[in-house]
Coordinates of C-alpha atoms in Angstrom, one line a residue:
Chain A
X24 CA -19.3 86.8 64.4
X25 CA -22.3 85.4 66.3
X26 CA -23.6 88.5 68.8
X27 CA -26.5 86.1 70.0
X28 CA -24.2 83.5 71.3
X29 CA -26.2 82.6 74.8
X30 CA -29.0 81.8 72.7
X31 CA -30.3 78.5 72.4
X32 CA -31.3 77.0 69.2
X33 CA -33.9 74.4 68.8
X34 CA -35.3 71.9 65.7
X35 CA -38.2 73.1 63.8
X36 CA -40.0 71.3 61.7
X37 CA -43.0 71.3 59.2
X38 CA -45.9 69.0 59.2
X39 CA -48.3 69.2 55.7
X40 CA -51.9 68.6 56.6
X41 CA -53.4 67.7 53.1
X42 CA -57.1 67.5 52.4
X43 CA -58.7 66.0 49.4
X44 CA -62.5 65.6 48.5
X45 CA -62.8 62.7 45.5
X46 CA -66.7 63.5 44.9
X47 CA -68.1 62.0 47.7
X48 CA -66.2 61.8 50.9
X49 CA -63.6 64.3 52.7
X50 CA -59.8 62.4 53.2
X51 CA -56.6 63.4 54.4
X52 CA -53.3 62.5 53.3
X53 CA -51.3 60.5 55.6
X54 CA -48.5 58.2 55.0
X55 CA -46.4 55.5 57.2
X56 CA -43.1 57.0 59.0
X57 CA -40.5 55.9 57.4
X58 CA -37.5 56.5 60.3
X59 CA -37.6 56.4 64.3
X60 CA -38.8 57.2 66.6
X61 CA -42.3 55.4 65.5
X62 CA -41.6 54.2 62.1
X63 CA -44.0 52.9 60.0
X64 CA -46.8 54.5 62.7
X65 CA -49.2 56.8 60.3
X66 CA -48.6 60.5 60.2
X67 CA -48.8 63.6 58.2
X68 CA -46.6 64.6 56.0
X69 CA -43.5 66.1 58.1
X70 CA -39.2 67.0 57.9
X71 CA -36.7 69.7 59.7
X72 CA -36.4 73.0 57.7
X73 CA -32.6 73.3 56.4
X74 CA -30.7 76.2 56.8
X75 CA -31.2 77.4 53.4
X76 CA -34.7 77.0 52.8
X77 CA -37.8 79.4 54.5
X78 CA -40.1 77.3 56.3
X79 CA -43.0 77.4 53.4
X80 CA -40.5 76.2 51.0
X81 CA -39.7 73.1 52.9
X82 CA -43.3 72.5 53.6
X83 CA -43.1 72.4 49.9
X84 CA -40.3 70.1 49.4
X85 CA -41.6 67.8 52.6
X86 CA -44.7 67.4 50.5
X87 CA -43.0 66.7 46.9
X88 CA -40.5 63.9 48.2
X89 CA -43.1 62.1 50.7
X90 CA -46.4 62.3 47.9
X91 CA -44.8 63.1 44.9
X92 CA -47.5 66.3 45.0
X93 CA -46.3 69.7 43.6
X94 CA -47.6 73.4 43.1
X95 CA -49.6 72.7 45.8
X96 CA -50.6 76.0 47.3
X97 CA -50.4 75.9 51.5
X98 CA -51.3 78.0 54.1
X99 CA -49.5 77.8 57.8
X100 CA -52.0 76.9 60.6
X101 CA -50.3 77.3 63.8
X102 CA -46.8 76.6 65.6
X103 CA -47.0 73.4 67.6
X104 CA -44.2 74.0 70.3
X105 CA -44.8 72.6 73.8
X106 CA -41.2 71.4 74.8
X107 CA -42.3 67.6 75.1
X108 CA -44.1 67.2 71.6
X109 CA -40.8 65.0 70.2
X110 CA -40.1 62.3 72.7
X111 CA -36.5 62.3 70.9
X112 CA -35.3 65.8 71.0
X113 CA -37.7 69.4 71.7
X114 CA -38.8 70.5 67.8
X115 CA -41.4 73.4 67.4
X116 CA -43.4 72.5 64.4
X117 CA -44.8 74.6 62.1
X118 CA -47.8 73.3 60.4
X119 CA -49.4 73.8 56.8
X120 CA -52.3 73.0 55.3
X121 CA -53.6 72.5 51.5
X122 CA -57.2 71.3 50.5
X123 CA -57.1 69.7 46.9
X124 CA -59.7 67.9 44.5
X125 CA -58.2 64.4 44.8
X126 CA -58.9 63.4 41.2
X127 CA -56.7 65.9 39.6
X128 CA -54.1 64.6 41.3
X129 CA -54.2 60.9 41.3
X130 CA -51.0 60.8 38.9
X131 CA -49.0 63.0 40.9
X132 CA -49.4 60.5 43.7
X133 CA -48.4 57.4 42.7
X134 CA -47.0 53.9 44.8
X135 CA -43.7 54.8 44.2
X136 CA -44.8 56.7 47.5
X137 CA -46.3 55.7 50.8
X138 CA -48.9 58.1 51.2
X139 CA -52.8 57.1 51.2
X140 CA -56.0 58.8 51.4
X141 CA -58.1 58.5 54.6
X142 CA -61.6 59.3 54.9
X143 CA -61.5 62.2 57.6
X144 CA -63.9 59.9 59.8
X145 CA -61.4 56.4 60.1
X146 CA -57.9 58.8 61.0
X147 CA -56.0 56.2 63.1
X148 CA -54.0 57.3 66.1
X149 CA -51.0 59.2 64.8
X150 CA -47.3 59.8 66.4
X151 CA -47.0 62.9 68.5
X152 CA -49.8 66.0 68.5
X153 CA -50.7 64.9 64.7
X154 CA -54.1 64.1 65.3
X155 CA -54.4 67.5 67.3
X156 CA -52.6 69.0 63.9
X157 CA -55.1 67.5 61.6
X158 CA -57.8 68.9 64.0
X159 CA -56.3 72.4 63.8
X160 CA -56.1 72.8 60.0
X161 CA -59.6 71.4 60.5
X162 CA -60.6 74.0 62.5
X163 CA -58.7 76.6 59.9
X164 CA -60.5 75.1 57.1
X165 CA -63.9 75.5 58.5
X166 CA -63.5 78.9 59.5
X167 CA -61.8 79.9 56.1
X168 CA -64.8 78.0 54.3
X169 CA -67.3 80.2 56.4
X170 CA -65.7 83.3 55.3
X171 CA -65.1 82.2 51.2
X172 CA -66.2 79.9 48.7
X173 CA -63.2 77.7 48.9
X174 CA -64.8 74.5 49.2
X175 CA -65.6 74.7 45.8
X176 CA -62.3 74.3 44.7
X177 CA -62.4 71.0 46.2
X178 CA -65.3 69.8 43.5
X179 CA -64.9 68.2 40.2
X180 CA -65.6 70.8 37.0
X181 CA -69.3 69.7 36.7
X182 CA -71.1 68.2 40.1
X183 CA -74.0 68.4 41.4
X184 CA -75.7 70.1 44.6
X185 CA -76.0 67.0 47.2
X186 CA -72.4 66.5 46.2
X187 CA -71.6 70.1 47.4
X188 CA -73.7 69.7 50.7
X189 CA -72.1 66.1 51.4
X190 CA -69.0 68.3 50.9
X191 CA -70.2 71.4 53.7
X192 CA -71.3 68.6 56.2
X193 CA -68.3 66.5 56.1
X194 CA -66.4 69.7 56.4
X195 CA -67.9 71.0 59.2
X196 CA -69.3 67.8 60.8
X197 CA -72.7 68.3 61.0
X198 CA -76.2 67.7 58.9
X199 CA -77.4 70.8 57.0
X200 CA -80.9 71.1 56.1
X201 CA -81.1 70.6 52.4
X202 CA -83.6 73.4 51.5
X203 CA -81.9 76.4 53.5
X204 CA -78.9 74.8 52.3
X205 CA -79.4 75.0 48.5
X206 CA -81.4 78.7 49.1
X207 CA -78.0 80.0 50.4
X208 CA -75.8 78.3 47.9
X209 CA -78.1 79.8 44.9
X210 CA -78.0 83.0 46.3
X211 CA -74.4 83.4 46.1
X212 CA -74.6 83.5 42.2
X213 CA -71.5 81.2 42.0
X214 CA -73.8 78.3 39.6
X215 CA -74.1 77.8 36.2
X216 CA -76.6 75.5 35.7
X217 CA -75.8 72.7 32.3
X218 CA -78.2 70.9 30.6
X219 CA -77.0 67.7 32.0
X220 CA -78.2 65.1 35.0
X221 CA -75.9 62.9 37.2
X222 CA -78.4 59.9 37.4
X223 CA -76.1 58.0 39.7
X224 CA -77.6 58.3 42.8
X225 CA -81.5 58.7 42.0
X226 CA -83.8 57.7 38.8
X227 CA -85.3 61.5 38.6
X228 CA -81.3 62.2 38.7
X229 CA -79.7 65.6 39.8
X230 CA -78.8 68.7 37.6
X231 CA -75.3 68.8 37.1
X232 CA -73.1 72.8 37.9
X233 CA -70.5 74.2 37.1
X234 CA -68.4 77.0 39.0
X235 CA -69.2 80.7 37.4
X236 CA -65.7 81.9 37.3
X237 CA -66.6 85.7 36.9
X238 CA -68.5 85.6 39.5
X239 CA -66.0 83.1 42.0
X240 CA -63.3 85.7 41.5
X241 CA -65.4 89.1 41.6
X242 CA -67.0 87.8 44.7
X243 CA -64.7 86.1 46.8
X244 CA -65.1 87.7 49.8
X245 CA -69.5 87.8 49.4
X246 CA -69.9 85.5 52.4
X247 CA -69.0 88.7 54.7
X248 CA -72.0 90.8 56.0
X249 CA -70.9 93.3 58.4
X250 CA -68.3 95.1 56.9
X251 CA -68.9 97.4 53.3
X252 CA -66.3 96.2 50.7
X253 CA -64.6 93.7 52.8
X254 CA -62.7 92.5 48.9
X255 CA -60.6 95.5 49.1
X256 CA -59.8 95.1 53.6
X257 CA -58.8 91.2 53.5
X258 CA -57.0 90.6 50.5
Chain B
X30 CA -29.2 60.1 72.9
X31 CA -29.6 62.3 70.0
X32 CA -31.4 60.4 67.4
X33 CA -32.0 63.8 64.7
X34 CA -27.9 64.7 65.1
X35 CA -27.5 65.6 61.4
X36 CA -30.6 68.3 61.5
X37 CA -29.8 72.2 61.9
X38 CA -31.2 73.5 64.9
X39 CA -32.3 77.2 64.4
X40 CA -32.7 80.1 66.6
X41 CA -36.3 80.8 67.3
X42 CA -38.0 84.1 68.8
X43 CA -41.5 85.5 69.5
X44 CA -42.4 89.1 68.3
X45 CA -45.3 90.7 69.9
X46 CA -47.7 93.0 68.4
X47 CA -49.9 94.8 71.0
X48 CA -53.2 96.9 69.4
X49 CA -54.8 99.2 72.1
X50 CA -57.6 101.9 71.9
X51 CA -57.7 105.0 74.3
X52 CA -61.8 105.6 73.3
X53 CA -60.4 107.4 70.5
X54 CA -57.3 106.2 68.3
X55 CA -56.3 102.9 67.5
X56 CA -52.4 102.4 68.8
X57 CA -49.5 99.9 68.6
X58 CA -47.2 99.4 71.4
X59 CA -43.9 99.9 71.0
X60 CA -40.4 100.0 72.1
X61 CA -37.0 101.1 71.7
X62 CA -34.7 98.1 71.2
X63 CA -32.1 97.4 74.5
X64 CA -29.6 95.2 72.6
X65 CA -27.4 95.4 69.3
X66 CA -28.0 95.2 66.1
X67 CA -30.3 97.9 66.2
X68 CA -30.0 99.0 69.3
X69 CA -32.3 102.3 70.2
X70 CA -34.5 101.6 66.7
X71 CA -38.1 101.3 67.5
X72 CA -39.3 97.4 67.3
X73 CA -42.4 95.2 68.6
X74 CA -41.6 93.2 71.6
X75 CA -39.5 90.5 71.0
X76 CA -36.9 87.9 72.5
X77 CA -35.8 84.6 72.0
X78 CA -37.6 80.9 73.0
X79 CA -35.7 79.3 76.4
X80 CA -35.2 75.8 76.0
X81 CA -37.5 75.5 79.3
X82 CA -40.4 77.3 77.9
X83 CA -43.2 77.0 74.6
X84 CA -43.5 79.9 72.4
X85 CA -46.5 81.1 74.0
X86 CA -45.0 81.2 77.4
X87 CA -42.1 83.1 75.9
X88 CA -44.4 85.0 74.5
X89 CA -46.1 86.3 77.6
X90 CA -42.7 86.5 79.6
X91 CA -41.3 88.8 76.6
X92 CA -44.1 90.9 77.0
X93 CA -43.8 91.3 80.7
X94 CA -40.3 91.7 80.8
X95 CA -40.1 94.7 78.2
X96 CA -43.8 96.2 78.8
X97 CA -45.1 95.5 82.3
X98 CA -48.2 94.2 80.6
X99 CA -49.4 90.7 82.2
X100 CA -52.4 88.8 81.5
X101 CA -53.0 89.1 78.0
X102 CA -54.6 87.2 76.2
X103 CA -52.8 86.3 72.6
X104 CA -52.8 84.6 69.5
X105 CA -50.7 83.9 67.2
X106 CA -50.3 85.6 63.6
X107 CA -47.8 83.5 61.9
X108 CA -44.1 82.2 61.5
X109 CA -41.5 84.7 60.0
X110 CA -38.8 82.4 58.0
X111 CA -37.1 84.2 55.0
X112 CA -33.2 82.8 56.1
X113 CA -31.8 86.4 56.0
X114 CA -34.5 88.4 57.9
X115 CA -32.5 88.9 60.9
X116 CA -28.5 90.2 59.9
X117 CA -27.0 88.5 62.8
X118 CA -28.2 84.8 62.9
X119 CA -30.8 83.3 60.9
X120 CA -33.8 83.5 63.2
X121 CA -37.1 82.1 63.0
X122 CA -40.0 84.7 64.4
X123 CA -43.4 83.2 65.6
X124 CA -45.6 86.4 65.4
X125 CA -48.5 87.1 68.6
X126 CA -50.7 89.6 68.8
X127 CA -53.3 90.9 71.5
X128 CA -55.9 93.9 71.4
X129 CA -56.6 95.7 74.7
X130 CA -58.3 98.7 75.9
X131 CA -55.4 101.2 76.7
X132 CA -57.0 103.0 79.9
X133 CA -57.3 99.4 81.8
X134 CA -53.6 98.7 81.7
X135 CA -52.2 102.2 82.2
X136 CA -50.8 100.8 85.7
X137 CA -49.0 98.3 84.1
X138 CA -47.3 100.2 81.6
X139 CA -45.0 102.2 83.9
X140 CA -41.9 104.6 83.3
X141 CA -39.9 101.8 84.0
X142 CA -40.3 100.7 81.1
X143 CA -39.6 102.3 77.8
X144 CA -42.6 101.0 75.9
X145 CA -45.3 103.8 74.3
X146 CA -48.4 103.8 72.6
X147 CA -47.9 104.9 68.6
X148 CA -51.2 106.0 66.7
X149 CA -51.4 103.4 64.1
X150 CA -51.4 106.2 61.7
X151 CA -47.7 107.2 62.5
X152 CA -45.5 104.2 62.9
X153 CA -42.1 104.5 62.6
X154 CA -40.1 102.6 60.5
X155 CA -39.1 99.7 62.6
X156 CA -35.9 97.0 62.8
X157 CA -35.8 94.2 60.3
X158 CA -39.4 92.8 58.8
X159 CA -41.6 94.2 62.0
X160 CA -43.4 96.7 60.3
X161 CA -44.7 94.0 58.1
X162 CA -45.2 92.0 61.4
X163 CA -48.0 94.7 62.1
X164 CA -49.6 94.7 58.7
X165 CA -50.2 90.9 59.3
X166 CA -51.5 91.2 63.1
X167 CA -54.0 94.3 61.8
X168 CA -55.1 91.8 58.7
X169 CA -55.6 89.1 61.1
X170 CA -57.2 91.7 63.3
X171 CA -59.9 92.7 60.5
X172 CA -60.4 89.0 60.0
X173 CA -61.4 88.4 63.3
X174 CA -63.4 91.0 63.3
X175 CA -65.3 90.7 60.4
X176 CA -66.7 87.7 62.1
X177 CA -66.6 88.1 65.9
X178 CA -67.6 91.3 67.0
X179 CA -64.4 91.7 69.3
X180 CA -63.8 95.1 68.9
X181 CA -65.9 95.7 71.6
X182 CA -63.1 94.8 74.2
X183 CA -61.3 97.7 73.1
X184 CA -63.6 100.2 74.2
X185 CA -64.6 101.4 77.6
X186 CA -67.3 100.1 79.8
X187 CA -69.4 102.2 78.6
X188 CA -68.9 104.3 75.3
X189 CA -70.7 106.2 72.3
X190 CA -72.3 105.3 68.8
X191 CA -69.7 107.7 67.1
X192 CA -66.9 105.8 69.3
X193 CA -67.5 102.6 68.3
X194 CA -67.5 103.9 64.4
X195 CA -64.2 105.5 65.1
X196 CA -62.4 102.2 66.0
X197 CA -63.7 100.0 63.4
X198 CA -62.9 103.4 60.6
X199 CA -59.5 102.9 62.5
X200 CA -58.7 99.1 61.9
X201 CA -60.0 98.6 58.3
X202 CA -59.2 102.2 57.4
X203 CA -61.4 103.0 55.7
X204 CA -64.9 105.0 56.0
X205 CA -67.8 103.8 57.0
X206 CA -71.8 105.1 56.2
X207 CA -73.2 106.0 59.6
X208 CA -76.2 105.0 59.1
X209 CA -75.7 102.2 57.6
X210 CA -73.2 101.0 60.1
X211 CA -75.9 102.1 63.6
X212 CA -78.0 99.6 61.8
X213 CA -76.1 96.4 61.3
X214 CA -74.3 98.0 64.7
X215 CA -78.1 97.8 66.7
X216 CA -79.1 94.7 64.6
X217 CA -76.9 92.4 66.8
X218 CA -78.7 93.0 69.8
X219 CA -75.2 93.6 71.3
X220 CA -76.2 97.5 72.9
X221 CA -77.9 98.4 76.0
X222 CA -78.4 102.5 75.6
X223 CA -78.1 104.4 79.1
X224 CA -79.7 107.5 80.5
X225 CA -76.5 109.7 80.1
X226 CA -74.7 111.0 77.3
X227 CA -71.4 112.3 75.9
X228 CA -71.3 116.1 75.5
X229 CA -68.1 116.3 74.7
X230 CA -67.8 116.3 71.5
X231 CA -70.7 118.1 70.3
X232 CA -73.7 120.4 71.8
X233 CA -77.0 117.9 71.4
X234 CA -74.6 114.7 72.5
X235 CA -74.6 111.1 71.7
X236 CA -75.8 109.0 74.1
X237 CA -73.9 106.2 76.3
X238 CA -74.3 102.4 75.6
X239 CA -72.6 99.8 77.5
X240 CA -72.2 96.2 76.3
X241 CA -75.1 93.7 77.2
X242 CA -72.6 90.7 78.3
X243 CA -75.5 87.9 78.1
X244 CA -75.5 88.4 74.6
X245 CA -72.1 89.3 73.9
X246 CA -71.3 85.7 75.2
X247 CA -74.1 84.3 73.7
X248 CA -73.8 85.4 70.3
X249 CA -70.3 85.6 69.8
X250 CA -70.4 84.1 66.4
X251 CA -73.7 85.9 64.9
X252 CA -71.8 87.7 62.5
X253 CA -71.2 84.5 60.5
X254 CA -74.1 84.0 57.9
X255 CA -73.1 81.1 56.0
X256 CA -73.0 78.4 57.9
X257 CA -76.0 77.5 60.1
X258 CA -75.0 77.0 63.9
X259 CA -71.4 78.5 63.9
X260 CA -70.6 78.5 67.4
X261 CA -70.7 74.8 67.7
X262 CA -68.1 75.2 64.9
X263 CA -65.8 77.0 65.4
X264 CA -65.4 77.7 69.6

């Protein structure tokens, strides 16, 4: 017995907005469309949500049969819904996000699939709102990234400081000065300083870091100021 | 021509979440549910998305209809998908949520209507997942505020020291060291002190502040630390 029978109902959808950092330069995950309406047109990661699946679980399987990625933790960023955003049939979208070290998961992603990396500066023109998508989770990033240390989860085990700045400015677009930078970034006491120097990019070479763990998951939530013991108010 | 025919189409519906503050408790709005199941159990304001109209716009439609209230300014929370949340039908809920000052919109909210303000301290148990609905708005609430000082557009025009404390004590719930919180409070440069004060509440009196606007627009974003030059960011 249906009592909401005047209703109508509508498509939704998920879209995956994937970012990756491999070391040196911020990408997204994109791959070619493979159906109409604008096949083989780039896009992120996208499919309906079945009738017996939430819509984070087929943001999950969306992901696993386009990239082959999986256990890849996401977050929703908005609802895209504006009746004229599928030129085919009205779908509301709801769209994900995921930010991952690219390295770790180079076999998971493999050319059985059509998915490629794309250095967040060269993102062609996508189908439908997806560039606006991309500039969304963007957006969610940033201000998540202000708020916690999660860009570190985007670094390799041991790298280096420019490598975390190059990291911070692609992120959020803009030069940061290098001393304030590192002062900050010190401050936090997330580093553990090895004995080894990446000597890759200079002759005098750069002391290598790694992530204090301890500290990462004691503090969190440090980057807040203005309210006591945020830990125990935004978990 | 219906080129997705073998996709599910699902029924999709906005659920509001209205905060207020009188100048001294921090409410949610709420009403008693018109329609079956459920009928006469207390709920947020909801309804379903018109083929004719985005989320948002059903949003603020739903709102007036059930409330009065026009205007407001909301944001999303997030999507509610577990497949048996509603009994009925499976139905997808795209939470919004909006903060205002109670007094201000006491017009609006007539008898007409059979929506009331419920301390946040004492809300009922409500229909299906809604009072988890409102545990996500308040998180999101906190969030925001942690970073923006928005809690300011919940008080009256002009308002006390003590009053101020009261709200944000309300929306993290927890306690907060006066002195500690005047400080960082004054620190932002966000308070203009007046002449008179509040003897209400006790015998010496606290004095009145209004909000200086200049700098509330201004420095909308100073609460972020991290990240140099935030408003550019993340307006």
């Amino acid at each position: 017995m249906r009592k909401y029978s005047k209703q109508t109902r509508i498509l939704v959808a998920v879209d995956c907005i994937i970012f990756g950092f491999d070391g040196e330069r911020l990408k997204v995950l994109l791959i070619k469309r493979g159906f109409e309406p604008e096949k083989d047109k780039w896009s992120v990661m996208g499919g309906f949500v079945q009738p017996d699946e939430s819509p984070s679980e087929a943001a999950s399987r969306v992901l696993k049969v386009l990239t082959g990625l999986e256990n890849i933790y996401m977050e929703q960023t908005e609802v895209f819904g504006n009746i004229d955003r599928d030129p085919i049939e009205r779908t509301i979208s709801i769209g994900y996000y995921a930010f991952i070290e690219i390295n770790k998961y180079k076999t998971q992603i493999t050319d059985l699939y059509h998915a490629e990396w794309i250095d967040i500066k060269e993102i062609p023109q996508l189908i439908f709102d997806h560039n606006h998508m991309i500039d969304v989770a963007l957006k969610k990033l940033r201000y998540k990234a202000a708020l916690h240390p999660i860009l570190f989860e985007l670094l390799p085990e041991k790298f280096t400081v420019p490598q975390i700045q190059a990291l911070y400015e692609q992120v959020y677009g803009s030069e940061l000065d290098k001393r304030n930078f590192s002062r900050k970034l010190f401050s936090t006491g997330l580093l553990v300083k090895l004995q080894e120097k990446d000597k890759s990019s200079s002759k005098k070479g750069a002391f290598f870091y790694k992530l204090n763990q301890d500290s990462y998951k004691d503090n969190f939530e440090k980057f807040l100021n203005f309210i006591p013991n945020p830990q125990a108010l935004l978990s």
